[in-house]
Coordinates of C-alpha atoms and ligand atoms in Angstrom, one line a residue:
X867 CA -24.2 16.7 -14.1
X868 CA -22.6 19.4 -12.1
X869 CA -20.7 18.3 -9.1
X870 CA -21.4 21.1 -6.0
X871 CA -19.7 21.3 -2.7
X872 CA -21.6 22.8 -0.7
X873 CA -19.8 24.5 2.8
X874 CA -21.9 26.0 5.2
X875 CA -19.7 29.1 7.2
X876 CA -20.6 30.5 10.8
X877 CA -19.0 34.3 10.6
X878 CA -16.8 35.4 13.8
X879 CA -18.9 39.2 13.7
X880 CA -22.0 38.2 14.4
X881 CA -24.6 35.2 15.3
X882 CA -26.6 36.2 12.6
X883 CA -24.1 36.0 9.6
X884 CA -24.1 32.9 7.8
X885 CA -21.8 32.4 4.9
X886 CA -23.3 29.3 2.7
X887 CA -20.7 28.9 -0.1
X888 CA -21.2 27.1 -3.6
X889 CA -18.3 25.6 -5.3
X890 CA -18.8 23.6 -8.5
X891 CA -16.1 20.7 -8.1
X892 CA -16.9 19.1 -11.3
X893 CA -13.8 20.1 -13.3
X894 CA -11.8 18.9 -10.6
X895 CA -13.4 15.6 -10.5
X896 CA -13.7 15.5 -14.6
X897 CA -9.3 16.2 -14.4
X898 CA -9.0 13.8 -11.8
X899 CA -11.0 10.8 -13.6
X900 CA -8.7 12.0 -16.6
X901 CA -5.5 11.3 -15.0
X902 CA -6.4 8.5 -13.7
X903 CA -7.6 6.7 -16.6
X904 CA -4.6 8.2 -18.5
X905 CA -2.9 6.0 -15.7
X906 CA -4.4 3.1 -15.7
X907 CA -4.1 3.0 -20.0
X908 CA -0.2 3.5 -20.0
X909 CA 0.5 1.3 -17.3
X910 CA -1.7 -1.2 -19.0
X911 CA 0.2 -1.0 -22.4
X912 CA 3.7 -1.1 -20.6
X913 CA 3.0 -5.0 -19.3
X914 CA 3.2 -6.6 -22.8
X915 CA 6.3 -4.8 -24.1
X916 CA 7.8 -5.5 -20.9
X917 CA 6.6 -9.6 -21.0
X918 CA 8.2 -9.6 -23.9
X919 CA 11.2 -8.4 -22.8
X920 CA 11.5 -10.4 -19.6
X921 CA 11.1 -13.4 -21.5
X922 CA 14.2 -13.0 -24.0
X923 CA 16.4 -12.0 -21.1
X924 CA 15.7 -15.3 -19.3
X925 CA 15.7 -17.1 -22.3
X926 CA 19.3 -16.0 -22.6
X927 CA 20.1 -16.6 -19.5
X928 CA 18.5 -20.5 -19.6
X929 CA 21.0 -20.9 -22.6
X930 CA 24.0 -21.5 -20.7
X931 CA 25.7 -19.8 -23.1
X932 CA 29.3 -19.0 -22.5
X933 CA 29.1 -15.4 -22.1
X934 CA 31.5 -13.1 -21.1
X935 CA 31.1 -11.8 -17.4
X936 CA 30.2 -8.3 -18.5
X937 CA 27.4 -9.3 -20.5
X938 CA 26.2 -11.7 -17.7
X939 CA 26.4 -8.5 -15.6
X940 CA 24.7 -6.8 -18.1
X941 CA 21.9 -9.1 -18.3
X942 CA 21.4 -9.6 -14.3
X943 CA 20.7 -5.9 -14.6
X944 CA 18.2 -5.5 -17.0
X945 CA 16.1 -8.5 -15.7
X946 CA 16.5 -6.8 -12.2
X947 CA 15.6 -3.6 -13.9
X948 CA 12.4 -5.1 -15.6
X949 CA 11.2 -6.4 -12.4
X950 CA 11.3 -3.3 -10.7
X951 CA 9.2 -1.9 -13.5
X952 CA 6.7 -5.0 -13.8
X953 CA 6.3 -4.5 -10.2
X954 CA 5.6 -0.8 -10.4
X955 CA 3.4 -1.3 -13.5
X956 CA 1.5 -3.8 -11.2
X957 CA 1.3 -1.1 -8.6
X958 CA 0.2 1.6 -10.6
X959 CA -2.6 -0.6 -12.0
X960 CA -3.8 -1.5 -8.6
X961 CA -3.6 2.0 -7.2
X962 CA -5.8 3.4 -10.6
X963 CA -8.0 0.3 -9.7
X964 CA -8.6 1.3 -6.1
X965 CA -8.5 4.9 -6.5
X966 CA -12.1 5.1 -8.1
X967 CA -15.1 5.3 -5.7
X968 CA -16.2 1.1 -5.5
X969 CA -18.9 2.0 -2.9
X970 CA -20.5 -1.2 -4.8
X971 CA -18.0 -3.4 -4.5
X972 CA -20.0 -6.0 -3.0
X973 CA -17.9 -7.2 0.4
X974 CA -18.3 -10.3 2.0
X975 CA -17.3 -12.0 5.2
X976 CA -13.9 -12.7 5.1
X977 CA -12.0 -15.4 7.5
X978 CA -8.7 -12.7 8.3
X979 CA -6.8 -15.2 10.3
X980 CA -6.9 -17.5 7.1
X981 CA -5.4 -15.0 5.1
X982 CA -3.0 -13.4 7.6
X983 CA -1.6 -16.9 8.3
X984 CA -1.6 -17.4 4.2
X985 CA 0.6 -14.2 4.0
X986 CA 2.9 -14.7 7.1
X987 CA 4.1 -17.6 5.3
X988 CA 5.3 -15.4 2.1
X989 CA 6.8 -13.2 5.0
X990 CA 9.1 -15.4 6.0
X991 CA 9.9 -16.7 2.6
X992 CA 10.9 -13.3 2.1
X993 CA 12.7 -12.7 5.2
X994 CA 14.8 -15.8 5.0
X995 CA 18.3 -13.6 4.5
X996 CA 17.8 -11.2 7.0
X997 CA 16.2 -13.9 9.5
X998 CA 13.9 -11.7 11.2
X999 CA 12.0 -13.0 14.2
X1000 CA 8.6 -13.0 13.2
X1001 CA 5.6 -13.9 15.7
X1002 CA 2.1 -13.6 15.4
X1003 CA -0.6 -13.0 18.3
X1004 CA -4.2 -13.8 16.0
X1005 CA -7.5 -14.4 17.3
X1006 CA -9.1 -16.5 15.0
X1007 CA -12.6 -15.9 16.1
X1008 CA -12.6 -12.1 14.7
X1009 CA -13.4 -11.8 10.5
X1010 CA -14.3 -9.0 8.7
X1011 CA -17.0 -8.0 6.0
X1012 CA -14.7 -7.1 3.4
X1013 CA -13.4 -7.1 -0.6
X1014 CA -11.0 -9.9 -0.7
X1015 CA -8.2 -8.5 -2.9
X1016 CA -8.3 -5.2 -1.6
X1017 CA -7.6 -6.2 2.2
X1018 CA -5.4 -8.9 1.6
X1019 CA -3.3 -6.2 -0.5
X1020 CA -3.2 -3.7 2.2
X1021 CA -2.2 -6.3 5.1
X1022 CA 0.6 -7.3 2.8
X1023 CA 1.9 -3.5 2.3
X1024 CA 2.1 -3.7 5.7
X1025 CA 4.0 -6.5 6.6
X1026 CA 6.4 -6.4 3.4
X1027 CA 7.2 -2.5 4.4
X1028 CA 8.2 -4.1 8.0
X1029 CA 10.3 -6.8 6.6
X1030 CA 11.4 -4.0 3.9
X1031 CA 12.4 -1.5 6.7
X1032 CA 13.5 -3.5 9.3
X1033 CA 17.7 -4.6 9.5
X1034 CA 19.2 -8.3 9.6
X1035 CA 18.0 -10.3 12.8
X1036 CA 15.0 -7.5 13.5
X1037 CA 12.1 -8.3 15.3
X1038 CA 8.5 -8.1 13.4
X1039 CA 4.8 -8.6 15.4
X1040 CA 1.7 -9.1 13.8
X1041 CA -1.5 -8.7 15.7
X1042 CA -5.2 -8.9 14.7
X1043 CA -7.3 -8.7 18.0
X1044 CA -10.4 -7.2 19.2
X1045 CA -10.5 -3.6 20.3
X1046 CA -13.3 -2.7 22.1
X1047 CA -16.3 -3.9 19.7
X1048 CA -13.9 -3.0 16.7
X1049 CA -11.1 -4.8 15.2
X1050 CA -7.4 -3.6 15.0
X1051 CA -4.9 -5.2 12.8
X1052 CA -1.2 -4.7 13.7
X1053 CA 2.4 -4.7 12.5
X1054 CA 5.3 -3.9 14.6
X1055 CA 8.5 -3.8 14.0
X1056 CA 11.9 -2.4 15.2
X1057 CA 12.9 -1.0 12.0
X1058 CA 14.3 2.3 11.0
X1059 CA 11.4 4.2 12.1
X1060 CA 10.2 7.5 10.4
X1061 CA 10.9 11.0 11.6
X1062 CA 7.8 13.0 12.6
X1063 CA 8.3 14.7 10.0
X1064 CA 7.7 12.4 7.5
X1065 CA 4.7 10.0 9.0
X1066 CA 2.1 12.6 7.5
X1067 CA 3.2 12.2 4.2
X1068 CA 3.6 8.6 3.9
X1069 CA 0.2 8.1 2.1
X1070 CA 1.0 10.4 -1.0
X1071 CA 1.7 8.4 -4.1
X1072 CA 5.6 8.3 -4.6
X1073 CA 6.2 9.3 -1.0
X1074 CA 9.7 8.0 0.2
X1075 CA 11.5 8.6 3.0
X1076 CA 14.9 7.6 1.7
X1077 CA 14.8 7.7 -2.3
X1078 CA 18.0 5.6 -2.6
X1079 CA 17.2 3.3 0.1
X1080 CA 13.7 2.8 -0.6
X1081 CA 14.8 1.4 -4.1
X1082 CA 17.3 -0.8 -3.0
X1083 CA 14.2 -2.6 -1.1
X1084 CA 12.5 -2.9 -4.3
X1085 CA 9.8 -1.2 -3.4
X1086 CA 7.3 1.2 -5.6
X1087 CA 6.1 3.9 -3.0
X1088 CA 3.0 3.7 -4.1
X1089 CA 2.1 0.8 -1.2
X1090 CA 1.0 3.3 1.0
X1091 CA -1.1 4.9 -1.1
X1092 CA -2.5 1.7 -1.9
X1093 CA -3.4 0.7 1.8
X1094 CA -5.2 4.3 2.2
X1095 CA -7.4 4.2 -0.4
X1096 CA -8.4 0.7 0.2
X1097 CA -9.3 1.5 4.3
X1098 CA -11.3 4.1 2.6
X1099 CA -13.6 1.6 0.9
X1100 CA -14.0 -0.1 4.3
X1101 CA -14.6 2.7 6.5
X1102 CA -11.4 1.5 8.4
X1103 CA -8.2 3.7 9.8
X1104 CA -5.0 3.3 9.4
X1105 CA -3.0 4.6 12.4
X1106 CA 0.9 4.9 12.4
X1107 CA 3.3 5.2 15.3
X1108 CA 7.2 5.4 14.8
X1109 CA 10.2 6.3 16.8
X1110 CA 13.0 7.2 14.4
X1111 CA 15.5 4.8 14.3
X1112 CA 13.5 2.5 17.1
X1113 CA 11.1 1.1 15.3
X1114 CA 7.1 1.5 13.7
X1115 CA 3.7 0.7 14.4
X1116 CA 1.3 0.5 11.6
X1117 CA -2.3 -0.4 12.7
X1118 CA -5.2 -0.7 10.9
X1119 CA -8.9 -0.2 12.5
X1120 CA -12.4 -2.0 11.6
X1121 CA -15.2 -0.4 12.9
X1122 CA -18.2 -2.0 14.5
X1123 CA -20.0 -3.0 11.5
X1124 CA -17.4 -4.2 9.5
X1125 CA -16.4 -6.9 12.4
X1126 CA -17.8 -10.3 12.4
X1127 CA -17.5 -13.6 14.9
X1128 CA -16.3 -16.5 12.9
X1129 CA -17.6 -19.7 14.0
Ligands
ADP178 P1 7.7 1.7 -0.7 O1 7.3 0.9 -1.9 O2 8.8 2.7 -1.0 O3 7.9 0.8 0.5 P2 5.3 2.6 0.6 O4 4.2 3.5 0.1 O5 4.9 1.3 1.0 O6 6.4 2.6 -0.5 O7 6.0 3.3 1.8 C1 6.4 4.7 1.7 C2 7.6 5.0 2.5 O8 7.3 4.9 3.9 C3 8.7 4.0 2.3 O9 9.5 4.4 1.2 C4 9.5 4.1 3.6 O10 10.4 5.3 3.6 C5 8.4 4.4 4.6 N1 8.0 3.2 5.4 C6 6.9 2.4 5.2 N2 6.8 1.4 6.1 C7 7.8 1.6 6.9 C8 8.3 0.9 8.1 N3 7.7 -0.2 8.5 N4 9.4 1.4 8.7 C9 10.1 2.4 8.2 N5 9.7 3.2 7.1 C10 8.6 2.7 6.5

């Protein structure tokens, strides 16, 4: 069951030299399915232990006892603290879930608008402190063939990361029109932005830009990583364009054959 990768090499000193090299990947890929089910089983086992927990400390906190304000503190924290790591445990088990090659996943025609217009209403449940201005510019004719769950997770990375990343009174666009005989989702926003620097590395898993900041939002940094494996599955791009401190662009491309016309 040998995996080779094969890499064909035209030398410099000569038109007759050809290099053909033979690598034998299957370690790699046999370490890799390792980790990732080693993953996928820890985060797996966290969730109950950390149900159970969750419900004592809202149990406590439904009791109306008369506590004493330091142990009222002390309980806000840890159920704060437990939903930070029920949302990363979440995370993790969608990235492991994603990660492995679903070439079958059988996709089907999926009405975008629907669910963008579905998620823009969490968005501005979310956004209703910082009271962004949120507008939408959808064509409703344009759908997708497409693995429900997967997509609708990656256009919500995206617009949650612009809410996230964007200050008080900000202004957030989402877009999903056609672009040229493909199909180009959008979110824009006139957030923080991301230094050049940084926009490369935004798909690794645990990739943040500001570690203390980036908490504070609530956030995993494993979104990102999500969202790229998932446009891998659908043969689809994600492109990113920031200005530090101006604002981002994160778009995501459908080719061709992945666009449909809804009626
Ligand atoms: P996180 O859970 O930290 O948001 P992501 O993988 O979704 O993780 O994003 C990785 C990092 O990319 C974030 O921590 C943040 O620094 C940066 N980022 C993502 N989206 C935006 C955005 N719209 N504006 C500014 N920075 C962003």
């Amino acid at each position: 069951n040998a995996n080779i990768q094969l890499e064909l090499r035209f030398m410099d000193y000569g038109k007759e030299n050809i290099l053909l090299l033979a690598r034998d990947v299957s370690k790699v890929h046999r370490v890799e399915a390792m980790r990732r089910d080693f993953v996928a089983n820890v985060s797996h086992e966290l969730k109950t232990p950390l149900t159970v927990v969750r419900g004592y400390v809202e149990m406590i906190q439904a009791s109306e006892g008369d506590f004493d304000p330091h142990w009222q503190q002390a309980f806000d924290t840890i159920e704060g603290q437990v939903s930070r790591m029920d949302r990363l445990v979440e995370q993790l088990l969608v990235l492991s879930r994603v990660e492995v090659n679903t070439e079958n996943d059988v996709k089907q025609p999926l009405n975008v608008p629907e669910i963008l217009s579905n998620l823009l209403n969490d968005a501005h449940w979310l956004n209703q402190e910082k009271q962004h201005e949120i507008s939408a510019d959808i064509d409703e004719s344009i759908g997708v063939l497409g693995v429900d769950t997967e997509l609708k997770s990656a256009f919500a990375n995206l617009i949650s990361n612009a809410v996230a990343y964007t200050p008080a009174n900000g202004k957030i666009t989402v877009s999903w029109q056609r672009f040229g005989l493909k199909a180009k989702f959008t979110v824009k926003d006139n957030g923080t932005g991301i230094r050049p620097e940084d926009v490369n590395r935004l798909t690794e898993r645990f990739y943040r830009v500001d570690k203390s900041r980036s908490r504070n939002t609530g956030g995993s940094g494993l979104g990102l990583a999500i969202v790229k494996h998932v446009l891998h599955h659908h043969n689809a791009e994600l492109i990113i364009n920031s200005q530090w401190q101006k604002g981002s662009e994160f778009s995501i491309v459908f080719e061709e054959s992945s666009v449909i016309t809804l009626n």
